[in-house]
PDB file of C-alpha atoms in Angstrom:
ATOM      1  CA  UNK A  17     117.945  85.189 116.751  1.00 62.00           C
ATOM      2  CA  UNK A  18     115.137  83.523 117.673  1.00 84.00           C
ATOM      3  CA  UNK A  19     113.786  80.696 115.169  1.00 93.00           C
ATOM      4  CA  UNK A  20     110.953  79.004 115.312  1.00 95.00           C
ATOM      5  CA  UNK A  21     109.857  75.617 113.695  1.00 96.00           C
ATOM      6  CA  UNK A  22     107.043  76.214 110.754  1.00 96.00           C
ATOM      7  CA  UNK A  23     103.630  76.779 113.117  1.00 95.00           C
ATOM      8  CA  UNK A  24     100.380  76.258 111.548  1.00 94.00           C
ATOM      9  CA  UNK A  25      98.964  79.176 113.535  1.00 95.00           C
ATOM     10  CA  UNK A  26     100.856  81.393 111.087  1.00 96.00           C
ATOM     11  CA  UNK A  27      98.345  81.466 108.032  1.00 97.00           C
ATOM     12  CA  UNK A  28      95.700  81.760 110.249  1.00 95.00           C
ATOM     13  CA  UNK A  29      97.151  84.961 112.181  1.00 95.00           C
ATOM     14  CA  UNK A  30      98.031  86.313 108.481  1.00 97.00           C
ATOM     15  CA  UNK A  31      94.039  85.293 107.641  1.00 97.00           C
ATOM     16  CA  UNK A  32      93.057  86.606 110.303  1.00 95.00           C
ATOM     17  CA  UNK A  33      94.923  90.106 109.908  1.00 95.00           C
ATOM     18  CA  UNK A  34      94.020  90.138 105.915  1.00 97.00           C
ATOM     19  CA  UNK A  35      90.440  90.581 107.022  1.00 97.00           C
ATOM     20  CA  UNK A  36      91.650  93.396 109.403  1.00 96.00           C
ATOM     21  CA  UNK A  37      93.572  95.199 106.711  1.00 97.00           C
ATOM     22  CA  UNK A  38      91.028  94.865 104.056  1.00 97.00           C
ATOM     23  CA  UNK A  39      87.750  96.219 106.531  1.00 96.00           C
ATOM     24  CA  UNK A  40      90.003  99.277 107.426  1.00 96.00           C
ATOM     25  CA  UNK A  41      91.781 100.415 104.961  1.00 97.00           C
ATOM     26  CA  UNK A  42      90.020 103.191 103.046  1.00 94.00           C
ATOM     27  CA  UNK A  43      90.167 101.708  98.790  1.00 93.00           C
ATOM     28  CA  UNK A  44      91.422  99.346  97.421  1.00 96.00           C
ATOM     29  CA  UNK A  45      94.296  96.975  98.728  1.00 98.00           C
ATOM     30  CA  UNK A  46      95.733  93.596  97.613  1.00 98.00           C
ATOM     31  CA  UNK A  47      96.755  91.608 100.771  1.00 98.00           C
ATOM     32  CA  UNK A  48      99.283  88.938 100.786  1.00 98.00           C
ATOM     33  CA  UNK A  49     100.607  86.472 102.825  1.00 98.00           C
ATOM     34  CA  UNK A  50     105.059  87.316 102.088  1.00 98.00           C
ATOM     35  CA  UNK A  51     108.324  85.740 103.988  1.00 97.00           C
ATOM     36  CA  UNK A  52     109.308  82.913 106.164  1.00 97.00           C
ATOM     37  CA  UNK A  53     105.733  82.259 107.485  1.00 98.00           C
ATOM     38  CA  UNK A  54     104.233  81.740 104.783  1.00 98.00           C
ATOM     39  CA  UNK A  55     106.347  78.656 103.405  1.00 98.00           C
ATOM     40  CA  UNK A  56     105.192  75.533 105.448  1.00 97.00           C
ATOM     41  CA  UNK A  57     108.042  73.654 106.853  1.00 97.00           C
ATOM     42  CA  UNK A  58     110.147  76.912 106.965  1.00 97.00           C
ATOM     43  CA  UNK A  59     111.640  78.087 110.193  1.00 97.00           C
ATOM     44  CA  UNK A  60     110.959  81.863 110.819  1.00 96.00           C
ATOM     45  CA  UNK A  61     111.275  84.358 113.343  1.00 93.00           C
ATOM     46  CA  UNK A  62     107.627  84.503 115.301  1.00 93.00           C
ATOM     47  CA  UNK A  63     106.569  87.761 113.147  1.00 95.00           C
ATOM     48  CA  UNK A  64     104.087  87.559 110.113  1.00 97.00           C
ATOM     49  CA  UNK A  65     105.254  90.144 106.933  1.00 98.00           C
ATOM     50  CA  UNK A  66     101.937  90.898 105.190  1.00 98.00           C
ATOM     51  CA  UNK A  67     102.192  92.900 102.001  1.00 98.00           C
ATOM     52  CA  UNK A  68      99.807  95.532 100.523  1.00 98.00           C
ATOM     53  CA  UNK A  69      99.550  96.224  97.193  1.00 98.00           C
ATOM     54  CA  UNK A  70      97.644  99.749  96.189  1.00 98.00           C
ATOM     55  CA  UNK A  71      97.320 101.857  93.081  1.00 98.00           C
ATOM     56  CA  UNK A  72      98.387 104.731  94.469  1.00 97.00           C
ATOM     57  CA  UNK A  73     101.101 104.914  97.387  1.00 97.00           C
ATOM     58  CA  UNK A  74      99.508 108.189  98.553  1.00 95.00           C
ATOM     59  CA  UNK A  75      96.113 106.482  98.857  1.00 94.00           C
ATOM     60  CA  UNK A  76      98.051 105.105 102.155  1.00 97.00           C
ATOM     61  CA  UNK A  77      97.543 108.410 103.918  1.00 96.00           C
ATOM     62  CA  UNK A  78      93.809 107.863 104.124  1.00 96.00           C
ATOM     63  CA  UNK A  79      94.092 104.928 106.062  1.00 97.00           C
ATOM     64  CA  UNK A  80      96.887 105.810 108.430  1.00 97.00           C
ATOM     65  CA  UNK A  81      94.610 106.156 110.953  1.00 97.00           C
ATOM     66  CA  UNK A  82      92.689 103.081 110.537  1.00 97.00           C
ATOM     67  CA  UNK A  83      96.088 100.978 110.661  1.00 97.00           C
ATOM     68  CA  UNK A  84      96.938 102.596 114.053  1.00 97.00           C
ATOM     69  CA  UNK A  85      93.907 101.537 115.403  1.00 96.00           C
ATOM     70  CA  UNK A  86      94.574  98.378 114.808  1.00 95.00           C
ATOM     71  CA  UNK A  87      97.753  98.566 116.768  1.00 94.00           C
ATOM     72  CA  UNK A  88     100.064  99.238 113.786  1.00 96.00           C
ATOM     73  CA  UNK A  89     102.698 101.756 114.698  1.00 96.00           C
ATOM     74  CA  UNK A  90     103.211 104.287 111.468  1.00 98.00           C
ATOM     75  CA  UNK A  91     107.222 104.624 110.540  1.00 97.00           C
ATOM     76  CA  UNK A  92     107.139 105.704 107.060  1.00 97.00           C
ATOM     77  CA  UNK A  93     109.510 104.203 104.523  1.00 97.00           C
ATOM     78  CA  UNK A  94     111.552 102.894 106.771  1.00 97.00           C
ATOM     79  CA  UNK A  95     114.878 102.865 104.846  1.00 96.00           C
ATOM     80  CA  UNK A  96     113.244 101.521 101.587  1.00 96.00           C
ATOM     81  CA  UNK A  97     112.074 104.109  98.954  1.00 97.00           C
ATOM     82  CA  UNK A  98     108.418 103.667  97.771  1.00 97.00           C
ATOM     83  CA  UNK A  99     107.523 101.255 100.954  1.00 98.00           C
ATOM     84  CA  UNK A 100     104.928 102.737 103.429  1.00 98.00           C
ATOM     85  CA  UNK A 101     105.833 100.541 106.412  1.00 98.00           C
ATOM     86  CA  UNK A 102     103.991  99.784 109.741  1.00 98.00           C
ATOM     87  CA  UNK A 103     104.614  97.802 112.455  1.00 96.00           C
ATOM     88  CA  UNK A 104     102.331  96.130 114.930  1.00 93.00           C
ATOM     89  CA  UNK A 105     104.510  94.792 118.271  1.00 89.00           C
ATOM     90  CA  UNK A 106     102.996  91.284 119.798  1.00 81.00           C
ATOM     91  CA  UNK A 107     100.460  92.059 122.428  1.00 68.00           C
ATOM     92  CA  UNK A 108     100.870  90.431 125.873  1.00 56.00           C
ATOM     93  CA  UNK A 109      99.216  87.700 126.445  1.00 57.00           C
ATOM     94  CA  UNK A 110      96.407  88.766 129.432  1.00 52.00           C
ATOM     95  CA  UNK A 111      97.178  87.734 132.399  1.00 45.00           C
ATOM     96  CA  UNK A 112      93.832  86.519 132.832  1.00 42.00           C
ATOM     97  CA  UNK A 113      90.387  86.925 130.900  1.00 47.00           C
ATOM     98  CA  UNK A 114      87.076  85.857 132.463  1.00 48.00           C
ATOM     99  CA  UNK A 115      89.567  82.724 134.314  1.00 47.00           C
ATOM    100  CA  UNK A 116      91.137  81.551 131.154  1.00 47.00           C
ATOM    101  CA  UNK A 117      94.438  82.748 129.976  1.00 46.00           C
ATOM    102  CA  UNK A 118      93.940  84.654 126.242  1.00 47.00           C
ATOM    103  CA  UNK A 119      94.571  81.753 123.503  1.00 49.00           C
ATOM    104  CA  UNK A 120      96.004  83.676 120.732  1.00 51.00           C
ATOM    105  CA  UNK A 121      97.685  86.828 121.770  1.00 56.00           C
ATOM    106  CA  UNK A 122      98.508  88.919 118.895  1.00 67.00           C
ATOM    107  CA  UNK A 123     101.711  87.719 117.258  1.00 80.00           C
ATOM    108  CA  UNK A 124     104.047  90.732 115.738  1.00 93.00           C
ATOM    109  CA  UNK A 125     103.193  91.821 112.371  1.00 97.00           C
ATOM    110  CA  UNK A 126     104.963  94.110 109.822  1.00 97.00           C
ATOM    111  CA  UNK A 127     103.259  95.519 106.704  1.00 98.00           C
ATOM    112  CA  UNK A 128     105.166  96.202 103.890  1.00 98.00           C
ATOM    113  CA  UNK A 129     102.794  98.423 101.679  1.00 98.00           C
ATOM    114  CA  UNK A 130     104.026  99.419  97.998  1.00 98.00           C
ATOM    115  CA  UNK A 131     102.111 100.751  94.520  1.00 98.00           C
ATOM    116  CA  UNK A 132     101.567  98.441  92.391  1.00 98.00           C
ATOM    117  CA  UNK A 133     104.488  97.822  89.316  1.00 98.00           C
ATOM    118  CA  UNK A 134     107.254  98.525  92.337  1.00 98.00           C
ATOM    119  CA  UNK A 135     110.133  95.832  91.953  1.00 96.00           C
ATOM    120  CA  UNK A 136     109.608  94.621  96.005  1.00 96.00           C
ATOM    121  CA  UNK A 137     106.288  92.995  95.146  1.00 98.00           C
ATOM    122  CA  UNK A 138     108.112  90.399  92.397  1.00 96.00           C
ATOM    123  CA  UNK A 139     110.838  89.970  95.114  1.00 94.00           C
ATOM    124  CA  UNK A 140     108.986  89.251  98.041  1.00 96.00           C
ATOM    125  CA  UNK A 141     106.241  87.402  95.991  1.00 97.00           C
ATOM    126  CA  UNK A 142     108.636  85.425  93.881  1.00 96.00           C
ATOM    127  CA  UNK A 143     110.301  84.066  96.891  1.00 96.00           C
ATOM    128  CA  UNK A 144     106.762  82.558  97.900  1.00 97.00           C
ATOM    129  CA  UNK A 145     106.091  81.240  94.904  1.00 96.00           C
ATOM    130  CA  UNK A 146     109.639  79.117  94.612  1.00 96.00           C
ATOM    131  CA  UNK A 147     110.015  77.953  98.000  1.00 97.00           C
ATOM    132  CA  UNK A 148     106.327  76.894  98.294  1.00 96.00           C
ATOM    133  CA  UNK A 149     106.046  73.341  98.615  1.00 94.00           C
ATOM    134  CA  UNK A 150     109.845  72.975  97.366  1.00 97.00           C
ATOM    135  CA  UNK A 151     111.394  70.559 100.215  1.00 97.00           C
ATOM    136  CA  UNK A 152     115.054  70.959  99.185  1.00 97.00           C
ATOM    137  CA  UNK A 153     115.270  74.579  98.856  1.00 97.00           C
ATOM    138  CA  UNK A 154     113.152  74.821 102.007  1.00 98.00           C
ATOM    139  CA  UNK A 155     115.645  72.306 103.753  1.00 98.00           C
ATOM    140  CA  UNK A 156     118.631  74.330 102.256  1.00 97.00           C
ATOM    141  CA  UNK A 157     117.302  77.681 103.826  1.00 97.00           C
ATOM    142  CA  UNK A 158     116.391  75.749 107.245  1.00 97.00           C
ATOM    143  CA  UNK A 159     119.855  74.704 107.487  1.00 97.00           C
ATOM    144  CA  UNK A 160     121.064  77.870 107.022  1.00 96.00           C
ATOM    145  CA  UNK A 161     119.322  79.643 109.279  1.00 96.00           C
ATOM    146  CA  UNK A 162     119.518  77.608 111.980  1.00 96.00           C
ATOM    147  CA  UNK A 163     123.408  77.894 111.678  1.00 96.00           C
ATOM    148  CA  UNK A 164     123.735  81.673 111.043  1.00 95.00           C
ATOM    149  CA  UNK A 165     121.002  81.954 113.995  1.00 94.00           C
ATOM    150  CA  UNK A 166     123.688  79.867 116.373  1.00 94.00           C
ATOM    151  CA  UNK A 167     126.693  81.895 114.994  1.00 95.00           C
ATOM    152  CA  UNK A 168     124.944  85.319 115.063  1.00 94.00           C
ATOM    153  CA  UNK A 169     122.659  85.045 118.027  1.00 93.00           C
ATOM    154  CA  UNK A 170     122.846  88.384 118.833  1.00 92.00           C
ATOM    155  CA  UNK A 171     123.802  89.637 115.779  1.00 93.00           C
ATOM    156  CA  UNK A 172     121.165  90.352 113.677  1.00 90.00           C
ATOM    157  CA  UNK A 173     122.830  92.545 111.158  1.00 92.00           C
ATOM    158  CA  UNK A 174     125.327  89.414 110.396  1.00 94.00           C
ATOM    159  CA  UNK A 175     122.699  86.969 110.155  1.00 94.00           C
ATOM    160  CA  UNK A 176     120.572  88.955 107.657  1.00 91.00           C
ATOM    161  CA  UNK A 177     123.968  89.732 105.622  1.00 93.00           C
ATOM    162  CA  UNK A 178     125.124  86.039 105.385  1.00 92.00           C
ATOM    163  CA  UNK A 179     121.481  84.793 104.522  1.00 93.00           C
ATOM    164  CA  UNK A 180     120.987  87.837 101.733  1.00 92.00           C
ATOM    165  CA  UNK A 181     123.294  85.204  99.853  1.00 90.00           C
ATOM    166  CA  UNK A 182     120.190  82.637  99.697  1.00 93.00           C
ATOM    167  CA  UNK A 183     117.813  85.128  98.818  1.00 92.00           C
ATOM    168  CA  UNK A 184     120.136  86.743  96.219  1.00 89.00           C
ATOM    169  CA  UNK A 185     120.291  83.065  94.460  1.00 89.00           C
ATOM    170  CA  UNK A 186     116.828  83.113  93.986  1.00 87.00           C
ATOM    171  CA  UNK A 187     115.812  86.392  92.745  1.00 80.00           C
ATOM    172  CA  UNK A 188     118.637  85.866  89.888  1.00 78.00           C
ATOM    173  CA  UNK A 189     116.483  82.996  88.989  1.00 69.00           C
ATOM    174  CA  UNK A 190     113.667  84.934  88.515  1.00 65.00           C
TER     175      UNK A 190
END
């Protein structure tokens, strides 16, 4: 596993790939910012989750093409029923680009897209909402993951199992 202290860089890579999502995608989608990078002061894994909310899951089709060609890689559901999932790899950083090496190569991105009323969008945005700006829950989690991450290292099955505990916690709060 490989954690990462909160980086500031992260909303502004999700901004950044908001504006992408929004300009291509053919309709109407509600983009938001979901998982570990968007808590500051949360360690995360260098990957932003962005989640799209539509009307219509099939309106997703339409703009299939439009995600590819902004790198996303198409894979479906993706082992979760009602999800339309892509996923964008990070890009190499250029080796070199008019003399200067490339400042902000493209982190890794997944997009989680659902219709709206499915029961993923209070999960994943209800998890936001609590840890947001909540220090002890957001110290809690930290220590936890940096633990599982040093028992698990290369076991990321394991890790996401003995974290789901955390996550479970909150939801029944909800």
């Amino acid at each position: 596993m490989y954690l990462f202290p909160h980086n500031s860089q992260w909303q502004e890579d999700f901004e950044r790939e908001q504006r992408a999502i929004l300009s291509a995608f053919c309709g109407a989608i509600d983009v938001f910012h979901i998982g570990s990078t968007a808590i500051e002061g949360l360690y995360a894994k260098d990957c932003i989750d962005v989640l799209g909310v539509v009307d219509d899951i099939s309106a997703v089709a339409q703009s299939k093409q439009q995600l590819i060609d902004l790198g996303y890689v198409y894979k479906g559901e993706y082992g979760i029923v009602g999800r339309q999932y892509f996923s964008r790899p990070q890009a190499a950083p250029q080796s070199r680009q008019q003399g200067k090496q490339q400042r902000n190569p493209q982190r890794k991105t997944h997009l989680h897209i659902y219709q709206a009323g499915d029961m993923q969008i209070d999960k994943h945005l209800h998890f936001v909402k609590v840890m947001q700006g909540n220090s002890t829950l957001i110290a809690e989690l930290n220590q936890l993951k940096r633990s599982l991450a040093a028992k698990y290292p290369n076991d990321k099955e394991a890790y996401k199992m003995h974290k789901k505990c955390f996550y479970d916690r909150l939801n029944c709060a909800n």
